[in-house]
């Protein structure tokens, strides 16, 4: 007989670094990396973690997981930027989530000590970085996919900008 573990109540994360970008205000930011093509930023990794960057420079893209630190509260139904209809939060990429964690795939331009230079940045300046993972097309790029309500809306992500609705 196996005992099931009880529910985990909370997690605490310590940022591994800070993301820097040209965006100092949520309003007007790109809503996805596809709307930030060529926009450069940097990531400062904590000095005690720099050794973990070894071999990262061999990747063209990286996945960033970060805290959406300027969002407060959450909504289970939201009207996203790309569609006038409300959708369940887990069917959107809205930042107003029960766990305010963001994810972006960005181009890795270079690694210099504890500083990464990145491109296609759609992230607010000063954002706490939680983790970095290498983007590996064999693992991360799927061809047999369905895109739900995004099917017709995703093409607009390059031009739509954020507003204040998800602060």
Coordinates of C-alpha atoms in Angstrom, one line a residue:
X1 CA 0.0 0.0 0.0
X2 CA 1.4 3.4 -1.0
X3 CA 0.7 6.6 0.9
X4 CA -0.1 9.5 -1.3
X5 CA 1.7 12.7 -0.3
X6 CA -0.5 15.6 0.8
X7 CA -0.8 18.7 -1.3
X8 CA 2.1 21.1 -1.3
X9 CA 1.0 24.4 0.1
X10 CA 3.8 26.8 -1.2
X11 CA 7.1 27.1 -2.8
X12 CA 9.8 29.7 -2.3
X13 CA 12.3 30.5 -5.1
X14 CA 15.4 32.6 -5.0
X15 CA 16.1 34.4 -8.3
X16 CA 19.3 33.3 -10.1
X17 CA 19.7 36.7 -11.7
X18 CA 18.0 39.8 -13.1
X19 CA 16.8 40.4 -16.6
X20 CA 17.4 43.9 -18.1
X21 CA 15.5 45.3 -21.0
X22 CA 14.5 48.6 -22.5
X23 CA 11.0 48.2 -21.1
X24 CA 10.4 50.1 -17.9
X25 CA 6.6 50.1 -18.0
X26 CA 4.2 47.3 -18.7
X27 CA 2.1 49.4 -21.0
X28 CA 3.5 49.4 -24.5
X29 CA 5.6 46.3 -24.2
X30 CA 5.5 43.5 -26.8
X31 CA 3.2 40.7 -25.6
X32 CA 5.4 37.9 -27.0
X33 CA 9.1 37.5 -28.2
X34 CA 7.8 37.5 -31.8
X35 CA 6.8 41.2 -31.3
X36 CA 10.3 42.0 -29.9
X37 CA 12.5 40.8 -32.8
X38 CA 15.9 42.3 -32.5
X39 CA 15.3 44.0 -29.1
X40 CA 18.4 43.4 -27.0
X41 CA 18.7 42.9 -23.3
X42 CA 21.0 41.4 -20.8
X43 CA 20.8 39.0 -17.9
X44 CA 23.0 39.3 -14.8
X45 CA 23.5 36.0 -13.2
X46 CA 24.4 35.8 -9.5
X47 CA 28.2 35.4 -9.1
X48 CA 27.8 32.2 -7.1
X49 CA 26.0 30.6 -10.0
X50 CA 28.1 31.7 -12.9
X51 CA 29.8 28.3 -13.2
X52 CA 26.4 26.9 -14.2
X53 CA 26.6 28.9 -17.5
X54 CA 29.4 26.7 -18.8
X55 CA 28.6 25.4 -22.3
X56 CA 25.4 27.5 -22.6
X57 CA 27.1 29.6 -25.4
X58 CA 26.7 26.6 -27.7
X59 CA 22.9 27.2 -27.9
X60 CA 21.3 29.8 -30.2
X61 CA 18.1 30.1 -28.0
X62 CA 17.3 29.7 -24.4
X63 CA 14.1 29.4 -22.4
X64 CA 13.7 31.9 -19.6
X65 CA 11.5 31.3 -16.6
X66 CA 10.9 34.4 -14.5
X67 CA 8.7 36.0 -11.9
X68 CA 6.0 38.3 -13.2
X69 CA 6.9 40.5 -10.2
X70 CA 4.8 43.5 -11.1
X71 CA 1.5 41.6 -11.4
X72 CA -0.8 41.4 -8.4
X73 CA -3.5 38.9 -7.8
X74 CA -5.0 36.7 -10.5
X75 CA -8.1 36.0 -12.5
X76 CA -9.4 32.6 -13.6
X77 CA -11.0 34.2 -16.7
X78 CA -9.3 36.9 -18.6
X79 CA -9.8 38.8 -21.9
X80 CA -6.3 38.4 -23.5
X81 CA -4.6 40.9 -25.8
X82 CA -5.2 38.9 -28.9
X83 CA -8.9 38.2 -28.6
X84 CA -11.9 40.2 -27.4
X85 CA -13.5 37.1 -25.9
X86 CA -12.8 36.0 -22.3
X87 CA -10.9 32.7 -21.9
X88 CA -9.8 30.6 -18.9
X89 CA -6.4 31.7 -17.6
X90 CA -4.8 28.4 -18.4
X91 CA -5.8 28.7 -22.0
X92 CA -4.0 32.1 -22.3
X93 CA -0.5 33.5 -21.7
X94 CA -1.9 36.3 -19.6
X95 CA 0.5 37.3 -16.7
X96 CA -2.4 37.5 -14.2
X97 CA -1.9 33.8 -13.1
X98 CA -2.2 32.0 -9.7
X99 CA 1.5 31.5 -9.9
X100 CA 2.9 34.6 -11.7
X101 CA 5.6 32.8 -13.7
X102 CA 6.6 33.9 -17.2
X103 CA 8.2 32.0 -20.0
X104 CA 10.0 33.4 -23.0
X105 CA 12.2 31.8 -25.7
X106 CA 14.9 34.3 -26.6
X107 CA 18.0 34.3 -28.8
X108 CA 21.3 34.0 -26.9
X109 CA 23.7 36.4 -28.5
X110 CA 26.6 35.9 -26.1
X111 CA 27.9 34.9 -22.7
X112 CA 30.5 37.1 -21.0
X113 CA 31.3 36.0 -17.4
X114 CA 28.1 36.3 -15.5
X115 CA 26.3 38.4 -18.1
X116 CA 24.2 37.0 -21.0
X117 CA 23.3 39.2 -24.0
X118 CA 19.9 38.2 -25.4
X119 CA 17.6 39.2 -28.2
X120 CA 13.9 39.2 -28.8
X121 CA 13.2 40.4 -25.3
X122 CA 9.6 40.9 -24.3
X123 CA 10.3 41.1 -20.6
X124 CA 10.1 44.1 -18.1
X125 CA 13.4 45.6 -17.0
X126 CA 14.5 44.4 -13.5
X127 CA 12.5 41.1 -13.8
X128 CA 13.8 38.3 -11.4
X129 CA 15.0 35.3 -13.3
X130 CA 14.1 31.9 -11.9
X131 CA 15.7 29.5 -14.3
X132 CA 17.4 29.1 -17.8
X133 CA 17.0 26.0 -19.9
X134 CA 18.5 25.4 -23.4
X135 CA 16.0 25.4 -26.3
X136 CA 16.4 22.1 -28.1
X137 CA 14.2 21.9 -31.2
X138 CA 14.1 18.1 -31.1
X139 CA 12.5 18.4 -27.6
X140 CA 10.7 21.7 -27.8
X141 CA 9.4 22.2 -31.4
X142 CA 6.4 20.0 -32.1
X143 CA 4.7 19.8 -35.5
X144 CA 1.6 17.8 -34.6
X145 CA -0.1 20.6 -32.6
X146 CA -3.4 22.3 -32.2
X147 CA -3.5 26.0 -31.2
X148 CA -7.0 26.4 -29.8
X149 CA -8.4 30.0 -30.0
X150 CA -4.8 31.2 -30.8
X151 CA -5.2 29.5 -34.3
X152 CA -6.4 32.8 -35.8
X153 CA -5.1 35.3 -33.3
X154 CA -1.4 34.3 -33.0
X155 CA -0.3 36.2 -36.1
X156 CA -1.2 39.5 -34.4
X157 CA 1.3 39.0 -31.6
X158 CA 4.0 40.7 -33.5
X159 CA 2.2 44.1 -33.5
X160 CA -0.1 44.0 -30.4
X161 CA 1.4 45.8 -27.4
X162 CA 0.6 45.4 -23.7
X163 CA -1.6 47.8 -21.7
X164 CA -2.4 48.1 -18.0
X165 CA -5.1 45.4 -17.7
X166 CA -2.9 42.8 -16.1
X167 CA -1.0 44.9 -13.4

